[in-house]
């Protein structure tokens, strides 16, 4: 399992510039323009409801605007089709201005396509009678179809830059624990890059006036003496600040996990803060982060890339396990952490990427730390509590069932509500 776990870590823990759903739209547009081989006159996008809701209210790096139309225009007019989730890196002010004009002139159209995968993006770039068409499905950079003027160039392409898909049927909570306690530390040293990126954007979020300013508000209240800068509040402050900056369109990259920048932020920063608080070695930190990441990836495999369940539940559950490891908890206590977490914020909805995500992250980080502290005292919710099972593996599967069966209608209602709201605005 060692090589499988390392491969999956390297596939999922990757840099991203901007919220990953609009960035995936920009990536599709950059690819479509590349196939068209000229600048388009107009652009069309047909996207799944989950992509639509996650792009409606989020800031797009460098543009001063929100939404999928500006993301798509930037990708088509200046995006780097070879850069994956960093497609918008290095966009010049001239391209930003041109993209803004494109949007204001109605040259970018986005609509919801029904009956497709939850992660689905179709982009068509037009230039006179010529077209370039790209379809992305299931994962943010997984191009499955490319056409020029209606002729298929390739179909079912391998995932961009990620290599072979790893089978997860043999994964389990215990094998993840055994891996992180035995792996050569040099093999997971690459995780440090993510720590640096995510700490940097957290610091930016505390300096600037981004979004809802959840993190910065906490810092101000700590300075006023209203709050204490302890493990709980520092973890919430830094993680929320990073999300504040990212959701408001900061041009700084983050290290994403499972296709989500917010999940990458919230799985790493609470663990980093705990390591600083308890003054553990860098080796202990890296093992704790590998544990947190793999637990998140494992849980995410039952939920899917996008759903009505806020994915930060999964990333902060992983972070909680990492914090328990840092505090010297054993395998049983890590399972208790996850069980306790399931009894807390499970069921929190995802109603799109937006400024308010940092508020949800703050609540989830708080729940994760509380769950870890309970576990360290050997306090744990048992199988008589709701969807929790005495077997941690069953609990993880129950979360997946909740997301995919129980919240399917929730997803539809969220999208319907958001579309109705847009009609009122327009």
XYZ file of C-alpha atoms in Angstrom:
426
model
C 0.000 0.000 0.000
C 2.943 2.344 0.502
C 3.303 3.262 -3.165
C -0.464 3.613 -3.590
C -0.720 6.015 -0.686
C 2.233 8.090 -1.869
C 0.856 8.227 -5.399
C -2.556 9.351 -4.194
C -1.046 12.018 -1.938
C 0.865 13.430 -4.905
C -2.246 13.336 -7.118
C -4.566 15.057 -4.663
C -2.324 17.506 -2.769
C -1.558 19.971 -5.575
C -1.289 23.756 -6.037
C -4.339 25.708 -7.188
C -4.805 29.399 -7.949
C -8.356 30.478 -7.151
C -11.453 28.455 -6.334
C -11.150 25.151 -8.157
C -14.582 25.091 -9.850
C -14.237 28.427 -11.727
C -10.574 27.582 -12.276
C -11.642 24.315 -13.915
C -13.948 26.378 -16.154
C -10.988 28.611 -17.031
C -8.909 25.509 -17.745
C -11.565 24.123 -20.094
C -11.680 27.472 -21.891
C -7.896 27.600 -22.264
C -7.949 24.091 -23.732
C -10.816 24.962 -26.109
C -8.983 28.078 -27.320
C -5.858 25.975 -27.837
C -7.825 23.579 -30.070
C -9.485 26.471 -31.924
C -5.964 27.884 -32.422
C -7.151 31.495 -32.427
C -8.852 33.957 -30.125
C -12.614 33.359 -29.997
C -15.404 35.762 -30.902
C -17.615 34.275 -28.207
C -17.647 31.446 -25.649
C -20.338 29.081 -24.401
C -20.276 26.976 -21.245
C -22.661 24.192 -20.296
C -21.969 23.084 -16.728
C -23.444 20.843 -14.057
C -25.423 22.374 -11.227
C -22.617 21.784 -8.746
C -20.106 23.626 -10.920
C -22.591 26.455 -11.391
C -23.290 26.919 -7.687
C -19.569 26.811 -6.819
C -18.771 29.569 -9.275
C -21.676 31.944 -8.738
C -20.376 34.018 -5.841
C -16.633 33.454 -5.588
C -13.916 35.976 -6.427
C -11.724 35.287 -9.462
C -7.998 36.039 -8.943
C -6.796 39.305 -10.398
C -10.152 40.318 -11.890
C -11.992 42.111 -9.105
C -15.083 40.185 -10.233
C -16.986 37.068 -9.265
C -18.494 34.250 -11.292
C -17.927 31.742 -14.051
C -18.228 34.205 -16.950
C -15.120 36.178 -16.005
C -13.243 32.980 -15.113
C -14.076 31.506 -18.504
C -13.139 34.684 -20.363
C -9.783 34.886 -18.589
C -9.069 31.259 -19.378
C -9.981 31.613 -23.045
C -8.138 34.880 -23.623
C -4.999 34.386 -21.569
C -4.998 31.110 -19.628
C -2.122 28.648 -19.839
C -3.631 25.305 -20.971
C -0.563 23.457 -19.677
C -0.820 24.780 -16.111
C -3.736 22.740 -14.763
C -5.295 24.370 -11.689
C -2.816 27.250 -11.982
C -4.200 28.145 -15.427
C -4.738 31.793 -14.422
C -1.236 32.340 -13.062
C 0.464 35.342 -14.668
C -2.620 36.813 -16.367
C -1.703 40.366 -17.436
C -3.800 43.493 -16.713
C -4.432 43.863 -20.454
C -5.987 40.388 -20.595
C -8.062 41.147 -17.499
C -9.409 44.298 -19.146
C -10.139 42.422 -22.377
C -11.919 39.659 -20.458
C -14.016 42.185 -18.537
C -15.071 43.747 -21.858
C -15.902 40.288 -23.229
C -18.219 39.681 -20.286
C -19.848 43.127 -20.385
C -20.592 42.696 -24.106
C -22.358 39.384 -23.466
C -19.800 37.301 -25.346
C -19.614 34.669 -22.583
C -22.678 32.548 -21.903
C -23.083 30.015 -19.089
C -26.031 27.685 -18.558
C -26.785 24.654 -16.427
C -26.819 21.283 -18.162
C -28.972 18.625 -16.543
C -28.529 14.858 -16.541
C -24.723 14.985 -16.437
C -22.089 14.129 -13.838
C -21.880 16.369 -10.771
C -18.560 17.675 -12.035
C -19.144 18.491 -15.696
C -17.853 21.390 -17.792
C -18.393 21.799 -21.523
C -16.740 24.762 -23.246
C -17.151 25.811 -26.862
C -15.026 28.618 -28.290
C -16.322 30.151 -31.531
C -14.429 32.054 -34.239
C -16.640 32.597 -37.247
C -17.576 29.136 -38.501
C -14.797 27.432 -36.517
C -15.228 25.866 -33.091
C -13.085 24.300 -30.407
C -14.946 22.138 -27.877
C -13.662 20.593 -24.652
C -15.477 18.516 -22.044
C -14.186 17.974 -18.493
C -15.814 15.410 -16.242
C -15.489 13.837 -12.770
C -12.277 15.631 -11.827
C -11.290 19.253 -12.274
C -8.640 18.691 -14.950
C -9.903 15.430 -16.457
C -10.480 16.245 -20.135
C -12.669 13.489 -21.603
C -13.459 14.948 -25.037
C -11.813 17.378 -27.468
C -13.321 18.420 -30.801
C -12.467 20.920 -33.545
C -15.249 21.878 -35.934
C -17.234 18.863 -34.746
C -14.461 16.350 -35.417
C -13.234 14.333 -32.438
C -9.527 14.787 -31.788
C -9.484 12.540 -28.749
C -11.861 11.013 -26.273
C -11.519 9.648 -22.721
C -8.134 11.249 -22.235
C -6.123 10.373 -19.084
C -6.320 12.866 -16.232
C -4.112 15.856 -16.823
C -0.871 15.594 -14.936
C -2.054 13.021 -12.406
C -1.008 9.694 -13.870
C -2.979 6.501 -13.398
C -6.050 6.445 -11.209
C -5.370 4.612 -7.968
C -7.808 1.915 -6.868
C -9.060 2.613 -3.339
C -10.820 -0.693 -2.656
C -8.025 -1.849 -0.330
C -7.908 1.364 1.695
C -8.951 1.401 5.323
C -8.410 3.506 8.411
C -5.922 1.107 10.027
C -3.741 0.721 6.949
C -3.516 4.522 6.680
C -2.363 4.680 10.303
C 0.205 1.930 9.721
C 1.499 3.746 6.646
C 2.048 7.084 8.363
C 3.828 5.476 11.317
C 6.253 3.515 9.142
C 6.823 5.552 5.965
C 10.309 6.990 5.424
C 10.026 10.671 6.281
C 11.891 11.621 3.090
C 9.029 10.141 1.051
C 6.510 12.623 2.452
C 8.766 15.678 2.646
C 6.962 17.142 -0.390
C 4.042 17.972 1.931
C 6.103 20.874 3.314
C 5.443 22.869 0.143
C 1.748 22.850 0.965
C 2.405 24.092 4.478
C 4.317 27.075 3.137
C 1.683 27.985 0.543
C -1.241 27.729 2.943
C 0.493 29.618 5.750
C 1.359 32.399 3.294
C -2.216 32.950 2.165
C -3.370 32.834 5.801
C -0.967 35.677 6.600
C -2.287 37.566 3.579
C -5.840 37.067 4.817
C -4.910 38.625 8.159
C -3.277 41.637 6.499
C -5.898 42.441 3.866
C -9.610 43.174 3.998
C -10.857 40.049 2.260
C -14.412 38.800 2.111
C -16.192 38.345 5.420
C -12.901 38.852 7.310
C -13.613 36.003 9.723
C -9.928 35.429 10.405
C -9.003 39.080 10.641
C -11.922 39.775 12.984
C -10.627 37.092 15.317
C -7.163 38.649 15.241
C -8.622 42.061 16.108
C -10.600 40.583 19.011
C -7.515 38.758 20.273
C -5.641 42.070 20.288
C -8.539 43.671 22.173
C -8.329 40.935 24.792
C -11.829 39.635 24.032
C -10.403 36.306 22.806
C -7.297 34.360 23.788
C -4.745 33.230 21.195
C -4.869 29.562 22.143
C -4.894 26.338 20.119
C -8.553 26.652 19.221
C -8.680 30.322 18.301
C -5.359 30.436 16.474
C -6.361 27.428 14.378
C -9.698 28.998 13.478
C -8.129 32.407 12.842
C -5.456 31.225 10.409
C -7.647 28.744 8.560
C -10.525 31.201 8.166
C -8.156 33.987 7.100
C -6.727 31.808 4.334
C -10.245 31.036 3.118
C -11.252 34.718 3.367
C -8.420 35.640 1.003
C -9.000 32.767 -1.381
C -12.772 33.218 -1.673
C -12.377 36.949 -2.296
C -10.053 36.416 -5.276
C -6.521 36.627 -3.873
C -3.932 35.954 -6.565
C -1.912 33.763 -4.199
C -1.941 29.991 -4.810
C -2.951 27.448 -2.177
C -2.257 23.747 -1.800
C -5.538 22.038 -2.572
C -6.659 18.561 -1.565
C -9.222 16.395 -3.370
C -9.811 19.196 -5.877
C -10.599 21.831 -3.240
C -8.465 24.696 -2.022
C -10.592 25.195 1.083
C -10.182 21.529 1.929
C -6.433 21.802 1.408
C -6.307 24.816 3.710
C -8.500 23.316 6.424
C -6.782 19.929 6.496
C -3.310 21.448 6.922
C -3.402 24.658 8.960
C -5.066 23.332 12.156
C -2.463 20.534 12.236
C 0.353 23.041 11.713
C -0.938 25.211 14.571
C -1.169 22.158 16.850
C 2.413 21.214 15.994
C 3.549 24.732 16.911
C 1.530 24.745 20.140
C 2.914 21.396 21.321
C 6.415 22.038 19.912
C 6.704 18.668 18.182
C 9.388 17.744 15.645
C 9.059 18.389 11.924
C 8.900 14.626 11.422
C 5.879 14.360 13.718
C 4.218 17.228 11.872
C 4.753 15.596 8.472
C 3.373 12.256 9.672
C 0.366 14.016 11.193
C -0.259 15.906 7.944
C 0.049 12.715 5.870
C -2.504 11.101 8.182
C -4.874 14.063 7.915
C -4.603 14.156 4.132
C -5.090 10.432 3.602
C -8.059 10.234 5.978
C -9.657 13.098 4.045
C -8.939 11.468 0.673
C -10.336 8.161 1.930
C -13.550 9.737 3.244
C -13.896 11.818 0.082
C -13.843 8.654 -2.040
C -17.274 7.746 -0.610
C -18.715 11.240 -1.022
C -17.435 12.253 -4.474
C -15.717 15.380 -5.764
C -18.827 17.593 -5.463
C -21.987 17.176 -3.422
C -24.500 19.005 -1.232
C -22.398 18.027 1.790
C -19.805 20.668 2.659
C -16.456 18.988 2.015
C -14.800 20.858 4.865
C -16.436 18.321 7.216
C -14.119 15.706 5.684
C -10.965 17.818 5.654
C -11.393 18.973 9.244
C -12.165 15.403 10.328
C -8.800 14.513 8.822
C -7.217 17.471 10.582
C -8.741 16.330 13.871
C -7.062 12.934 13.478
C -3.766 14.694 12.737
C -4.114 16.805 15.887
C -4.808 13.694 17.946
C -1.620 12.145 16.539
C 0.362 15.256 17.489
C -0.985 15.092 21.043
C 0.232 11.491 21.338
C -3.089 9.766 20.711
C -3.127 6.137 19.627
C -5.015 4.461 16.797
C -8.140 3.967 18.908
C -8.240 7.639 19.879
C -7.944 8.680 16.231
C -11.023 6.588 15.495
C -12.753 8.277 18.432
C -11.860 11.664 16.936
C -13.524 10.771 13.671
C -16.594 9.367 15.438
C -16.932 12.527 17.539
C -16.538 14.702 14.454
C -19.317 12.811 12.690
C -21.617 13.649 15.573
C -20.938 17.366 15.160
C -21.091 19.312 11.913
C -22.070 16.436 9.594
C -24.844 17.582 7.275
C -23.623 21.151 6.822
C -24.680 22.081 3.310
C -22.548 23.248 0.418
C -24.445 26.125 -1.193
C -21.609 27.204 -3.430
C -18.166 28.731 -3.096
C -18.413 32.241 -1.667
C -17.227 34.585 1.090
C -19.277 32.658 3.664
C -17.130 29.531 3.250
C -14.672 30.908 5.808
C -17.512 31.056 8.358
C -18.270 27.367 7.788
C -14.580 26.538 8.021
C -14.382 28.295 11.395
C -17.208 26.120 12.755
C -15.674 22.933 11.354
C -12.176 23.629 12.716
C -13.690 24.255 16.141
C -15.571 20.938 15.957
C -12.413 19.093 14.891
C -10.352 20.342 17.812
C -13.166 19.636 20.270
C -13.503 16.122 18.818
C -9.782 15.526 19.257
C -9.756 16.799 22.846
C -12.707 14.557 23.713
C -10.897 11.574 22.211
C -7.744 12.331 24.189
C -9.920 12.056 27.318
C -11.314 8.743 25.975
C -14.756 10.278 25.429
C -16.428 9.031 22.265
C -19.895 8.927 20.705
C -21.049 5.341 20.200
C -23.214 3.565 17.662
C -26.429 4.634 19.358
C -25.860 8.174 18.066
C -27.478 8.807 14.689
C -25.420 7.775 11.671
C -22.398 6.912 13.801
C -21.469 3.230 13.927
C -19.259 1.579 16.528
C -17.078 0.542 13.569
C -15.247 3.592 12.200
C -15.205 2.095 8.682
C -19.001 1.853 8.734
C -19.227 5.443 9.980
C -17.167 6.644 7.014
C -19.447 4.780 4.620
C -22.504 6.203 6.339
C -21.223 9.721 5.639
C -20.902 8.793 1.966
C -24.432 7.426 1.956
C -25.742 10.596 3.554
C -24.047 12.721 0.898
C -25.053 10.644 -2.123
C -28.494 9.344 -1.166
C -29.774 11.526 1.628
C -28.727 14.911 0.252
C -29.551 14.431 -3.428
C -32.801 16.404 -3.089
C -30.972 18.973 -0.957
C -28.625 19.577 -3.879
C -31.567 20.147 -6.217
C -33.257 22.561 -3.815
C -30.036 24.553 -3.317
C -29.527 24.928 -7.071
C -33.180 25.837 -7.662
C -32.998 28.493 -4.944
C -29.806 29.988 -6.371
C -31.168 30.061 -9.930
C -34.358 31.771 -8.751
C -32.276 34.340 -6.912
C -30.292 35.055 -10.089
C -33.488 35.626 -12.061
C -34.616 38.206 -9.518
C -31.284 40.030 -9.806
C -31.318 40.021 -13.600
